[in-house]
Amino acid sequence: MKILLATYWIVPHVGGVWNYMNQLKRRLEALGHEVDLLGYGEMHRYTYFVSEEKKIFNDDLQEQINSRLQSMQHKPYMADPVVTYCEKHRIGYEIAISSLNLQKYDIIHTQDVFSATSFGNLKLSGPKLIATLHGSVAHEMKDHLLYEHVTATSQIGCTYFDELEYLGATAAEITIVANNWLKEILISEFHVPAEQMTVLHYGFDIEAFLNRIDPQDRSITKPLGKQVILFTGRLVALKGVHILIEALKQLKGSLSNWVCWIVGEGEKLNELKLQAANAGLEDMIVFFGKREDIPQLLSRADVYVLPSMIENQPLSVIEAQIVGKPCIVSDAGGLPEMITHGFTGLIVPKGNVEELRNSLYMLLVNKQYQTFLGVNAKQWGLKHWSLETGVENLLGIYRSATNL
């Protein structure tokens, strides 16, 4: 089959969607399929057809984009600047992809509601459209509008993302979600028909990830006598790193046999550094920034923590599990479907500083329990996250859509 994997998000980027697309491409090509990649380019300036290094700049489409935007000004949500920004770039993306030779594909597999809506609007007669939703854009953007980027139009702006969530979730022949949490959200809040959706967890290239761990590499070592608490991910409000730092502040009063490595970059970096400094944790929290050696860092860690406020099925937890690390996660979104509390990790209520502190304390003072959780997590993860199984299940969906 000829397959196009497409996203609205900027590529390449550090994050789960881009990693998923690349792993999926490699596995599909190993099975004899032809796979192209498409996304947005730097700063959403151009649509980027990665496989051919082709760039279609929004500046060259400005007249068409402005005309489309003008025709939408009667909609109340267009008064919100965030909505205007998003729709302007979505329109640019849609116009750009309409100029490509898309009829050559058997499958177009989108990775978000923006790209699914845009390809759906083209109403292509040949390729079958499949959509995977890696989370709820409406939930994340509502949080951004109502708490992070508050304006007089934020409330009405939320209705745009509600509409987009429904359109993106119903644009394809089949919509794939990673867990039952997201499926129920789409059914109950956005009225997406249940029969539209299939629950299919991600496959993960376990062997390639584990092969990146070099036991002889001593470039990263944990401080003598300390255990390492590790967080990896974007430094944005939704990841709950501010909750982690507050929990560590409380933990410091009763336990000092630890350091915390925070790996990633994002808009909250400086704010989080200041929070750590004000908590007197400068010597106990290390901000690593963006790193390419996540497997090596995980191999040095003792406990992995993800205290997210909103989450779907993060690759960071999958990575921690297959390396055999006990995970402490919040009960946000799809996380409880990834962890068996007390057996492969610990689950705490999102935003609950005291419960997070208590769970960290429990593992740091009980190495035997820590090991028990880590061993169980690895055994479960190696079986559950198999890339071969995940891709074979996905190919079943492709075949059912195309009859190939």
mmCIF file of C-alpha atoms in Angstrom:
data_model
loop_
_atom_site.group_PDB
_atom_site.id
_atom_site.type_symbol
_atom_site.label_atom_id
_atom_site.label_comp_id
_atom_site.label_asym_id
_atom_site.label_seq_id
_atom_site.Cartn_x
_atom_site.Cartn_y
_atom_site.Cartn_z
ATOM 1 C CA MET A 1 0.000 0.000 0.000
ATOM 2 C CA LYS A 2 0.947 3.632 -0.501
ATOM 3 C CA ILE A 3 0.417 5.483 2.763
ATOM 4 C CA LEU A 4 0.643 9.142 3.765
ATOM 5 C CA LEU A 5 1.113 9.880 7.475
ATOM 6 C CA ALA A 6 0.034 13.472 8.056
ATOM 7 C CA THR A 7 -0.148 15.889 10.958
ATOM 8 C CA TYR A 8 -0.905 19.563 11.493
ATOM 9 C CA TRP A 9 1.785 19.777 14.179
ATOM 10 C CA ILE A 10 5.219 21.145 13.392
ATOM 11 C CA VAL A 11 7.696 18.499 12.216
ATOM 12 C CA PRO A 12 10.189 17.447 13.209
ATOM 13 C CA HIS A 13 9.462 18.049 16.868
ATOM 14 C CA VAL A 14 10.253 16.558 20.241
ATOM 15 C CA GLY A 15 7.156 14.682 21.234
ATOM 16 C CA GLY A 16 5.100 11.575 21.020
ATOM 17 C CA VAL A 17 3.294 12.166 17.713
ATOM 18 C CA TRP A 18 6.469 12.656 15.653
ATOM 19 C CA ASN A 19 8.145 9.672 17.324
ATOM 20 C CA TYR A 20 5.067 7.572 16.614
ATOM 21 C CA MET A 21 4.964 8.618 12.955
ATOM 22 C CA ASN A 22 8.630 7.762 12.429
ATOM 23 C CA GLN A 23 8.413 4.395 14.163
ATOM 24 C CA LEU A 24 5.280 3.562 12.209
ATOM 25 C CA LYS A 25 6.931 4.585 8.932
ATOM 26 C CA ARG A 26 9.971 2.388 9.568
ATOM 27 C CA ARG A 27 7.888 -0.646 10.473
ATOM 28 C CA LEU A 28 5.481 -0.261 7.546
ATOM 29 C CA GLU A 29 8.370 0.142 5.106
ATOM 30 C CA ALA A 30 10.032 -2.964 6.543
ATOM 31 C CA LEU A 31 6.830 -4.817 5.659
ATOM 32 C CA GLY A 32 7.016 -3.585 2.048
ATOM 33 C CA HIS A 33 4.680 -0.565 2.111
ATOM 34 C CA GLU A 34 5.509 2.899 0.746
ATOM 35 C CA VAL A 35 5.180 5.658 3.339
ATOM 36 C CA ASP A 36 5.416 9.458 3.078
ATOM 37 C CA LEU A 37 5.322 12.029 5.888
ATOM 38 C CA LEU A 38 3.656 15.431 5.941
ATOM 39 C CA GLY A 39 3.343 18.127 8.583
ATOM 40 C CA TYR A 40 3.735 21.807 9.247
ATOM 41 C CA GLY A 41 7.131 23.481 9.038
ATOM 42 C CA GLU A 42 8.927 25.845 11.377
ATOM 43 C CA MET A 43 6.641 28.357 13.151
ATOM 44 C CA HIS A 44 3.711 27.133 10.996
ATOM 45 C CA ARG A 45 5.185 29.102 8.089
ATOM 46 C CA TYR A 46 4.821 26.346 5.507
ATOM 47 C CA THR A 47 3.276 22.959 4.931
ATOM 48 C CA TYR A 48 6.151 20.479 4.786
ATOM 49 C CA PHE A 49 6.013 17.392 2.563
ATOM 50 C CA VAL A 50 8.907 15.695 4.347
ATOM 51 C CA SER A 51 9.490 12.821 1.950
ATOM 52 C CA GLU A 52 10.200 15.161 -0.977
ATOM 53 C CA GLU A 53 11.588 18.093 1.064
ATOM 54 C CA LYS A 54 8.802 20.169 -0.477
ATOM 55 C CA LYS A 55 7.670 23.351 1.282
ATOM 56 C CA ILE A 56 4.475 25.240 0.471
ATOM 57 C CA PHE A 57 4.655 28.652 2.164
ATOM 58 C CA ASN A 58 1.593 30.329 3.630
ATOM 59 C CA ASP A 59 2.869 33.704 2.384
ATOM 60 C CA ASP A 60 2.300 32.454 -1.176
ATOM 61 C CA LEU A 61 -1.284 31.490 -0.281
ATOM 62 C CA GLN A 62 -2.147 34.660 1.622
ATOM 63 C CA GLU A 63 -4.831 35.916 -0.747
ATOM 64 C CA GLN A 64 -6.729 32.614 -0.622
ATOM 65 C CA ILE A 65 -6.286 32.336 3.145
ATOM 66 C CA ASN A 66 -7.586 35.866 3.738
ATOM 67 C CA SER A 67 -10.580 35.261 1.477
ATOM 68 C CA ARG A 68 -11.502 32.119 3.418
ATOM 69 C CA LEU A 69 -11.043 33.897 6.743
ATOM 70 C CA GLN A 70 -13.215 36.790 5.596
ATOM 71 C CA SER A 71 -16.035 34.398 4.749
ATOM 72 C CA MET A 72 -15.972 33.139 8.345
ATOM 73 C CA GLN A 73 -16.147 36.475 10.153
ATOM 74 C CA HIS A 74 -19.851 36.029 10.909
ATOM 75 C CA LYS A 75 -18.968 33.235 13.334
ATOM 76 C CA PRO A 76 -18.700 34.623 16.889
ATOM 77 C CA TYR A 77 -15.639 32.561 17.823
ATOM 78 C CA MET A 78 -13.585 34.298 15.122
ATOM 79 C CA ALA A 79 -13.362 37.297 17.466
ATOM 80 C CA ASP A 80 -10.866 35.339 19.585
ATOM 81 C CA PRO A 81 -7.206 35.844 18.550
ATOM 82 C CA VAL A 82 -6.184 32.257 19.368
ATOM 83 C CA VAL A 83 -9.009 30.912 17.205
ATOM 84 C CA THR A 84 -8.105 33.273 14.361
ATOM 85 C CA TYR A 85 -4.484 32.107 14.527
ATOM 86 C CA CYS A 86 -5.402 28.432 14.525
ATOM 87 C CA GLU A 87 -7.985 28.680 11.754
ATOM 88 C CA LYS A 88 -5.704 30.834 9.604
ATOM 89 C CA HIS A 89 -3.019 28.167 9.702
ATOM 90 C CA ARG A 90 -5.489 25.318 9.322
ATOM 91 C CA ILE A 91 -6.828 26.977 6.162
ATOM 92 C CA GLY A 92 -3.278 27.452 4.854
ATOM 93 C CA TYR A 93 -2.608 23.772 5.502
ATOM 94 C CA GLU A 94 -5.811 22.731 3.710
ATOM 95 C CA ILE A 95 -5.054 24.861 0.664
ATOM 96 C CA ALA A 96 -1.488 23.530 0.535
ATOM 97 C CA ILE A 97 -2.430 19.842 0.695
ATOM 98 C CA SER A 98 -5.055 20.368 -2.003
ATOM 99 C CA SER A 99 -2.190 21.117 -4.424
ATOM 100 C CA LEU A 100 -0.501 17.751 -3.799
ATOM 101 C CA ASN A 101 -1.045 14.562 -5.786
ATOM 102 C CA LEU A 102 -3.025 12.788 -3.081
ATOM 103 C CA GLN A 103 -4.860 10.368 -5.361
ATOM 104 C CA LYS A 104 -1.772 8.145 -5.534
ATOM 105 C CA TYR A 105 -2.268 7.015 -1.938
ATOM 106 C CA ASP A 106 -4.314 4.073 -0.751
ATOM 107 C CA ILE A 107 -4.394 5.410 2.810
ATOM 108 C CA ILE A 108 -4.077 8.897 4.273
ATOM 109 C CA HIS A 109 -3.578 8.519 8.008
ATOM 110 C CA THR A 110 -3.900 11.791 9.938
ATOM 111 C CA GLN A 111 -2.713 12.289 13.519
ATOM 112 C CA ASP A 112 -4.872 15.116 14.915
ATOM 113 C CA VAL A 113 -8.216 16.862 14.484
ATOM 114 C CA PHE A 114 -6.743 19.760 12.469
ATOM 115 C CA SER A 115 -5.293 17.549 9.748
ATOM 116 C CA ALA A 116 -8.260 15.154 9.806
ATOM 117 C CA THR A 117 -10.687 18.049 9.283
ATOM 118 C CA SER A 118 -8.560 19.509 6.502
ATOM 119 C CA PHE A 119 -8.202 16.251 4.555
ATOM 120 C CA GLY A 120 -11.865 15.475 5.179
ATOM 121 C CA ASN A 121 -12.896 18.785 3.638
ATOM 122 C CA LEU A 122 -11.148 17.797 0.388
ATOM 123 C CA LYS A 123 -13.573 14.867 -0.024
ATOM 124 C CA LEU A 124 -11.053 12.762 -1.936
ATOM 125 C CA SER A 125 -12.563 9.967 -3.988
ATOM 126 C CA GLY A 126 -9.560 7.622 -4.038
ATOM 127 C CA PRO A 127 -7.582 7.376 -0.776
ATOM 128 C CA LYS A 128 -9.265 6.158 2.371
ATOM 129 C CA LEU A 129 -8.943 8.549 5.289
ATOM 130 C CA ILE A 130 -7.994 7.099 8.691
ATOM 131 C CA ALA A 131 -7.525 9.369 11.733
ATOM 132 C CA THR A 132 -5.662 8.721 14.952
ATOM 133 C CA LEU A 133 -6.385 11.191 17.749
ATOM 134 C CA HIS A 134 -3.546 11.387 20.265
ATOM 135 C CA GLY A 135 -5.568 13.325 22.826
ATOM 136 C CA SER A 136 -8.330 15.891 23.172
ATOM 137 C CA VAL A 137 -7.311 19.146 21.508
ATOM 138 C CA ALA A 138 -10.526 20.735 22.787
ATOM 139 C CA HIS A 139 -9.635 19.916 26.397
ATOM 140 C CA GLU A 140 -6.087 21.200 26.059
ATOM 141 C CA MET A 141 -7.085 24.396 24.258
ATOM 142 C CA LYS A 142 -9.904 25.130 26.694
ATOM 143 C CA ASP A 143 -7.387 24.901 29.505
ATOM 144 C CA HIS A 144 -5.098 27.259 27.585
ATOM 145 C CA LEU A 145 -7.852 29.767 26.821
ATOM 146 C CA LEU A 146 -9.494 29.788 30.227
ATOM 147 C CA TYR A 147 -6.390 29.675 32.430
ATOM 148 C CA GLU A 148 -3.275 30.544 30.421
ATOM 149 C CA HIS A 149 -4.305 32.997 27.675
ATOM 150 C CA VAL A 150 -7.394 34.626 29.153
ATOM 151 C CA THR A 151 -9.111 37.327 27.099
ATOM 152 C CA ALA A 152 -12.628 38.715 26.866
ATOM 153 C CA THR A 153 -13.324 36.266 24.032
ATOM 154 C CA SER A 154 -11.834 33.127 25.606
ATOM 155 C CA GLN A 155 -15.188 31.599 26.521
ATOM 156 C CA ILE A 156 -16.659 31.929 23.030
ATOM 157 C CA GLY A 157 -13.321 30.811 21.567
ATOM 158 C CA CYS A 158 -13.764 27.435 23.273
ATOM 159 C CA THR A 159 -16.740 26.704 21.003
ATOM 160 C CA TYR A 160 -14.395 26.647 17.989
ATOM 161 C CA PHE A 161 -12.359 23.821 19.505
ATOM 162 C CA ASP A 162 -15.526 21.931 20.449
ATOM 163 C CA GLU A 163 -16.620 22.151 16.822
ATOM 164 C CA LEU A 164 -13.169 21.178 15.555
ATOM 165 C CA GLU A 165 -13.036 18.165 17.891
ATOM 166 C CA TYR A 166 -16.294 16.826 16.437
ATOM 167 C CA LEU A 167 -15.329 17.542 12.826
ATOM 168 C CA GLY A 168 -11.888 15.962 13.201
ATOM 169 C CA ALA A 169 -13.253 12.904 14.987
ATOM 170 C CA THR A 170 -15.883 12.259 12.314
ATOM 171 C CA ALA A 171 -13.965 13.209 9.146
ATOM 172 C CA ALA A 172 -12.374 9.825 8.531
ATOM 173 C CA GLU A 173 -13.714 6.416 7.607
ATOM 174 C CA ILE A 174 -12.362 5.123 10.913
ATOM 175 C CA THR A 175 -11.142 7.116 13.917
ATOM 176 C CA ILE A 176 -8.540 5.437 16.135
ATOM 177 C CA VAL A 177 -8.105 6.356 19.799
ATOM 178 C CA ALA A 178 -5.562 4.916 22.200
ATOM 179 C CA ASN A 179 -7.823 4.245 25.153
ATOM 180 C CA ASN A 180 -11.358 4.043 26.457
ATOM 181 C CA TRP A 181 -11.016 7.352 28.298
ATOM 182 C CA LEU A 182 -10.712 9.324 25.053
ATOM 183 C CA LYS A 183 -13.428 7.257 23.388
ATOM 184 C CA GLU A 184 -15.870 8.049 26.192
ATOM 185 C CA ILE A 185 -14.934 11.753 26.107
ATOM 186 C CA LEU A 186 -15.638 11.925 22.373
ATOM 187 C CA ILE A 187 -18.961 10.117 22.786
ATOM 188 C CA SER A 188 -20.271 11.927 25.864
ATOM 189 C CA GLU A 189 -18.943 15.460 25.343
ATOM 190 C CA PHE A 190 -18.645 15.771 21.576
ATOM 191 C CA HIS A 191 -21.366 13.363 20.445
ATOM 192 C CA VAL A 192 -19.135 11.344 18.144
ATOM 193 C CA PRO A 193 -20.896 8.076 17.204
ATOM 194 C CA ALA A 194 -19.409 5.096 19.046
ATOM 195 C CA GLU A 195 -19.287 3.066 15.840
ATOM 196 C CA GLN A 196 -16.955 5.687 14.326
ATOM 197 C CA MET A 197 -14.160 4.759 16.721
ATOM 198 C CA THR A 198 -11.749 1.905 17.314
ATOM 199 C CA VAL A 199 -9.565 1.620 20.420
ATOM 200 C CA LEU A 200 -6.033 0.666 19.426
ATOM 201 C CA HIS A 201 -3.011 1.302 21.635
ATOM 202 C CA TYR A 202 0.262 2.400 20.124
ATOM 203 C CA GLY A 203 2.972 -0.016 19.161
ATOM 204 C CA PHE A 204 6.482 0.980 20.187
ATOM 205 C CA ASP A 205 9.885 0.072 18.738
ATOM 206 C CA ILE A 206 11.121 -1.524 21.949
ATOM 207 C CA GLU A 207 14.276 -3.098 20.543
ATOM 208 C CA ALA A 208 15.537 0.122 18.948
ATOM 209 C CA PHE A 209 14.916 2.050 22.166
ATOM 210 C CA LEU A 210 16.658 -0.447 24.439
ATOM 211 C CA ASN A 211 19.606 -0.730 22.047
ATOM 212 C CA ARG A 212 20.337 2.952 22.694
ATOM 213 C CA ILE A 213 21.304 2.147 26.286
ATOM 214 C CA ASP A 214 25.050 1.692 26.707
ATOM 215 C CA PRO A 215 25.889 0.127 30.101
ATOM 216 C CA GLN A 216 29.505 1.266 29.680
ATOM 217 C CA ASP A 217 28.584 4.932 29.147
ATOM 218 C CA ARG A 218 29.608 6.948 32.217
ATOM 219 C CA SER A 219 28.868 10.401 30.813
ATOM 220 C CA ILE A 220 25.788 10.525 33.038
ATOM 221 C CA THR A 221 26.055 9.255 36.573
ATOM 222 C CA LYS A 222 23.806 9.702 39.577
ATOM 223 C CA PRO A 223 25.240 11.500 42.607
ATOM 224 C CA LEU A 224 26.768 9.191 45.204
ATOM 225 C CA GLY A 225 24.212 7.953 47.702
ATOM 226 C CA LYS A 226 21.277 9.526 45.860
ATOM 227 C CA GLN A 227 18.300 8.054 44.034
ATOM 228 C CA VAL A 228 17.135 9.732 40.838
ATOM 229 C CA ILE A 229 13.557 10.875 40.284
ATOM 230 C CA LEU A 230 13.078 11.512 36.553
ATOM 231 C CA PHE A 231 10.570 13.566 34.570
ATOM 232 C CA THR A 232 10.720 13.794 30.764
ATOM 233 C CA GLY A 233 8.341 15.863 28.668
ATOM 234 C CA ARG A 234 7.290 19.326 27.591
ATOM 235 C CA LEU A 235 7.600 22.005 30.257
ATOM 236 C CA VAL A 236 4.057 23.307 29.957
ATOM 237 C CA ALA A 237 1.346 23.755 32.566
ATOM 238 C CA LEU A 238 -0.560 20.628 31.517
ATOM 239 C CA LYS A 239 2.367 18.358 32.455
ATOM 240 C CA GLY A 240 2.073 19.309 36.129
ATOM 241 C CA VAL A 241 5.793 19.840 36.783
ATOM 242 C CA HIS A 242 4.877 22.670 39.171
ATOM 243 C CA ILE A 243 2.988 20.063 41.224
ATOM 244 C CA LEU A 244 6.071 17.834 41.249
ATOM 245 C CA ILE A 245 8.297 20.673 42.495
ATOM 246 C CA GLU A 246 5.854 21.486 45.277
ATOM 247 C CA ALA A 247 5.778 17.809 46.281
ATOM 248 C CA LEU A 248 9.600 17.720 46.286
ATOM 249 C CA LYS A 249 9.630 20.800 48.517
ATOM 250 C CA GLN A 250 7.562 18.866 51.049
ATOM 251 C CA LEU A 251 9.634 15.705 50.576
ATOM 252 C CA LYS A 252 12.867 17.537 51.346
ATOM 253 C CA GLY A 253 11.737 18.064 54.929
ATOM 254 C CA SER A 254 11.749 14.345 55.665
ATOM 255 C CA LEU A 255 14.056 12.758 53.077
ATOM 256 C CA SER A 256 17.210 13.902 51.314
ATOM 257 C CA ASN A 257 18.484 10.741 49.579
ATOM 258 C CA TRP A 258 17.323 11.930 46.142
ATOM 259 C CA VAL A 259 17.834 14.262 43.233
ATOM 260 C CA CYS A 260 15.302 15.084 40.525
ATOM 261 C CA TRP A 261 16.213 15.297 36.855
ATOM 262 C CA ILE A 262 13.767 17.333 34.785
ATOM 263 C CA VAL A 263 14.307 16.745 31.069
ATOM 264 C CA GLY A 264 12.600 18.814 28.392
ATOM 265 C CA GLU A 265 11.955 22.332 27.228
ATOM 266 C CA GLY A 266 8.931 24.577 27.021
ATOM 267 C CA GLU A 267 7.341 27.887 27.884
ATOM 268 C CA LYS A 268 7.337 27.211 31.651
ATOM 269 C CA LEU A 269 11.088 26.521 31.977
ATOM 270 C CA ASN A 270 12.099 29.803 33.594
ATOM 271 C CA GLU A 271 9.042 29.829 35.829
ATOM 272 C CA LEU A 272 9.804 26.303 37.034
ATOM 273 C CA LYS A 273 13.454 27.150 37.679
ATOM 274 C CA LEU A 274 12.345 30.097 39.796
ATOM 275 C CA GLN A 275 9.885 27.905 41.682
ATOM 276 C CA ALA A 276 12.649 25.393 42.425
ATOM 277 C CA ALA A 277 14.996 28.154 43.588
ATOM 278 C CA ASN A 278 12.359 29.693 45.850
ATOM 279 C CA ALA A 279 11.755 26.240 47.356
ATOM 280 C CA GLY A 280 15.458 25.895 48.157
ATOM 281 C CA LEU A 281 15.841 22.996 45.737
ATOM 282 C CA GLU A 282 18.581 24.346 43.453
ATOM 283 C CA ASP A 283 20.962 21.562 44.519
ATOM 284 C CA MET A 284 18.342 18.817 44.326
ATOM 285 C CA ILE A 285 16.621 19.568 40.992
ATOM 286 C CA VAL A 286 18.587 19.580 37.728
ATOM 287 C CA PHE A 287 17.026 20.993 34.568
ATOM 288 C CA PHE A 288 18.617 19.137 31.653
ATOM 289 C CA GLY A 289 16.823 20.886 28.796
ATOM 290 C CA LYS A 290 16.272 19.026 25.531
ATOM 291 C CA ARG A 291 18.091 15.694 25.363
ATOM 292 C CA GLU A 292 18.490 12.989 22.737
ATOM 293 C CA ASP A 293 19.678 10.334 25.202
ATOM 294 C CA ILE A 294 16.415 9.588 27.025
ATOM 295 C CA PRO A 295 17.091 5.807 27.116
ATOM 296 C CA GLN A 296 20.422 6.426 28.861
ATOM 297 C CA LEU A 297 18.842 8.832 31.356
ATOM 298 C CA LEU A 298 16.083 6.347 32.130
ATOM 299 C CA SER A 299 18.641 3.610 32.731
ATOM 300 C CA ARG A 300 20.209 5.791 35.441
ATOM 301 C CA ALA A 301 16.887 6.714 37.083
ATOM 302 C CA ASP A 302 15.181 4.975 39.983
ATOM 303 C CA VAL A 303 11.642 6.373 39.718
ATOM 304 C CA TYR A 304 9.774 7.975 36.817
ATOM 305 C CA VAL A 305 7.120 10.627 37.546
ATOM 306 C CA LEU A 306 4.440 12.118 35.288
ATOM 307 C CA PRO A 307 2.020 14.334 37.285
ATOM 308 C CA SER A 308 0.000 15.550 34.273
ATOM 309 C CA MET A 309 -3.206 17.536 34.557
ATOM 310 C CA ILE A 310 -4.368 16.386 31.094
ATOM 311 C CA GLU A 311 -2.936 13.333 29.331
ATOM 312 C CA ASN A 312 -3.746 10.669 26.756
ATOM 313 C CA GLN A 313 -1.253 7.806 26.302
ATOM 314 C CA PRO A 314 2.222 9.343 26.645
ATOM 315 C CA LEU A 315 5.217 7.634 25.109
ATOM 316 C CA SER A 316 7.286 8.739 28.092
ATOM 317 C CA VAL A 317 5.459 6.266 30.351
ATOM 318 C CA ILE A 318 5.862 3.504 27.753
ATOM 319 C CA GLU A 319 9.604 4.231 27.628
ATOM 320 C CA ALA A 320 9.914 4.111 31.422
ATOM 321 C CA GLN A 321 8.018 0.837 31.608
ATOM 322 C CA ILE A 322 10.100 -1.035 29.041
ATOM 323 C CA VAL A 323 13.282 0.062 30.842
ATOM 324 C CA GLY A 324 11.813 -1.366 34.031
ATOM 325 C CA LYS A 325 11.192 1.772 36.040
ATOM 326 C CA PRO A 326 8.342 2.163 38.537
ATOM 327 C CA CYS A 327 6.100 5.021 37.458
ATOM 328 C CA ILE A 328 4.160 7.454 39.590
ATOM 329 C CA VAL A 329 1.464 9.056 37.445
ATOM 330 C CA SER A 330 -1.624 11.170 37.998
ATOM 331 C CA ASP A 331 -5.112 9.875 37.330
ATOM 332 C CA ALA A 332 -5.510 12.248 34.375
ATOM 333 C CA GLY A 333 -6.981 11.010 31.106
ATOM 334 C CA GLY A 334 -5.729 7.660 29.872
ATOM 335 C CA LEU A 335 -2.933 7.230 32.419
ATOM 336 C CA PRO A 336 -4.900 4.839 34.687
ATOM 337 C CA GLU A 337 -5.260 2.489 31.701
ATOM 338 C CA MET A 338 -1.441 2.278 31.486
ATOM 339 C CA ILE A 339 -0.685 1.564 35.140
ATOM 340 C CA THR A 340 -2.002 -1.086 37.527
ATOM 341 C CA HIS A 341 -1.874 0.707 40.869
ATOM 342 C CA GLY A 342 0.332 -1.090 43.346
ATOM 343 C CA PHE A 343 1.541 -3.628 40.776
ATOM 344 C CA THR A 344 3.240 -1.781 37.882
ATOM 345 C CA GLY A 345 3.284 1.684 39.420
ATOM 346 C CA LEU A 346 1.377 4.158 41.563
ATOM 347 C CA ILE A 347 -1.509 6.455 40.627
ATOM 348 C CA VAL A 348 -2.198 9.687 42.516
ATOM 349 C CA PRO A 349 -5.039 12.213 42.131
ATOM 350 C CA LYS A 350 -4.029 14.943 39.681
ATOM 351 C CA GLY A 351 -2.981 18.163 41.357
ATOM 352 C CA ASN A 352 -2.663 16.497 44.783
ATOM 353 C CA VAL A 353 0.722 17.557 46.118
ATOM 354 C CA GLU A 354 0.517 15.592 49.358
ATOM 355 C CA GLU A 355 -0.379 12.281 47.678
ATOM 356 C CA LEU A 356 2.459 12.726 45.180
ATOM 357 C CA ARG A 357 4.875 13.463 48.016
ATOM 358 C CA ASN A 358 3.699 10.375 49.909
ATOM 359 C CA SER A 359 4.093 8.120 46.874
ATOM 360 C CA LEU A 360 7.616 9.398 46.239
ATOM 361 C CA TYR A 361 8.509 8.816 49.891
ATOM 362 C CA MET A 362 7.078 5.289 49.776
ATOM 363 C CA LEU A 363 9.297 4.273 46.859
ATOM 364 C CA LEU A 364 12.440 6.084 47.960
ATOM 365 C CA VAL A 365 12.479 4.406 51.370
ATOM 366 C CA ASN A 366 11.506 0.951 50.101
ATOM 367 C CA LYS A 367 13.911 -0.235 47.413
ATOM 368 C CA GLN A 368 12.346 -3.712 47.431
ATOM 369 C CA TYR A 369 8.903 -2.340 46.544
ATOM 370 C CA GLN A 370 10.486 -0.050 43.973
ATOM 371 C CA THR A 371 12.104 -3.067 42.307
ATOM 372 C CA PHE A 372 8.870 -5.076 42.486
ATOM 373 C CA LEU A 373 6.955 -2.377 40.605
ATOM 374 C CA GLY A 374 9.741 -1.917 38.050
ATOM 375 C CA VAL A 375 10.029 -5.623 37.234
ATOM 376 C CA ASN A 376 6.264 -5.919 36.811
ATOM 377 C CA ALA A 377 6.141 -2.773 34.663
ATOM 378 C CA LYS A 378 8.806 -4.141 32.321
ATOM 379 C CA GLN A 379 7.183 -7.559 31.960
ATOM 380 C CA TRP A 380 3.834 -5.979 31.166
ATOM 381 C CA GLY A 381 5.279 -3.264 28.921
ATOM 382 C CA LEU A 382 7.387 -5.566 26.746
ATOM 383 C CA LYS A 383 4.283 -7.566 25.903
ATOM 384 C CA HIS A 384 1.677 -4.821 25.715
ATOM 385 C CA TRP A 385 3.604 -2.222 23.678
ATOM 386 C CA SER A 386 4.943 -4.563 20.967
ATOM 387 C CA LEU A 387 5.381 -2.580 17.739
ATOM 388 C CA GLU A 388 4.829 -5.673 15.622
ATOM 389 C CA THR A 389 1.435 -6.330 17.221
ATOM 390 C CA GLY A 390 0.426 -2.673 17.115
ATOM 391 C CA VAL A 391 1.277 -2.280 13.430
ATOM 392 C CA GLU A 392 -0.386 -5.564 12.479
ATOM 393 C CA ASN A 393 -3.594 -4.393 14.173
ATOM 394 C CA LEU A 394 -3.319 -1.067 12.353
ATOM 395 C CA LEU A 395 -2.826 -2.828 9.018
ATOM 396 C CA GLY A 396 -6.033 -4.700 9.737
ATOM 397 C CA ILE A 397 -7.807 -1.343 9.901
ATOM 398 C CA TYR A 398 -6.123 -0.202 6.683
ATOM 399 C CA ARG A 399 -7.196 -3.394 4.905
ATOM 400 C CA SER A 400 -10.776 -3.150 6.112
ATOM 401 C CA ALA A 401 -10.968 0.402 4.770
ATOM 402 C CA THR A 402 -9.397 -0.343 1.378
ATOM 403 C CA ASN A 403 -10.370 -3.989 0.812
ATOM 404 C CA LEU A 404 -6.732 -4.614 -0.147
#
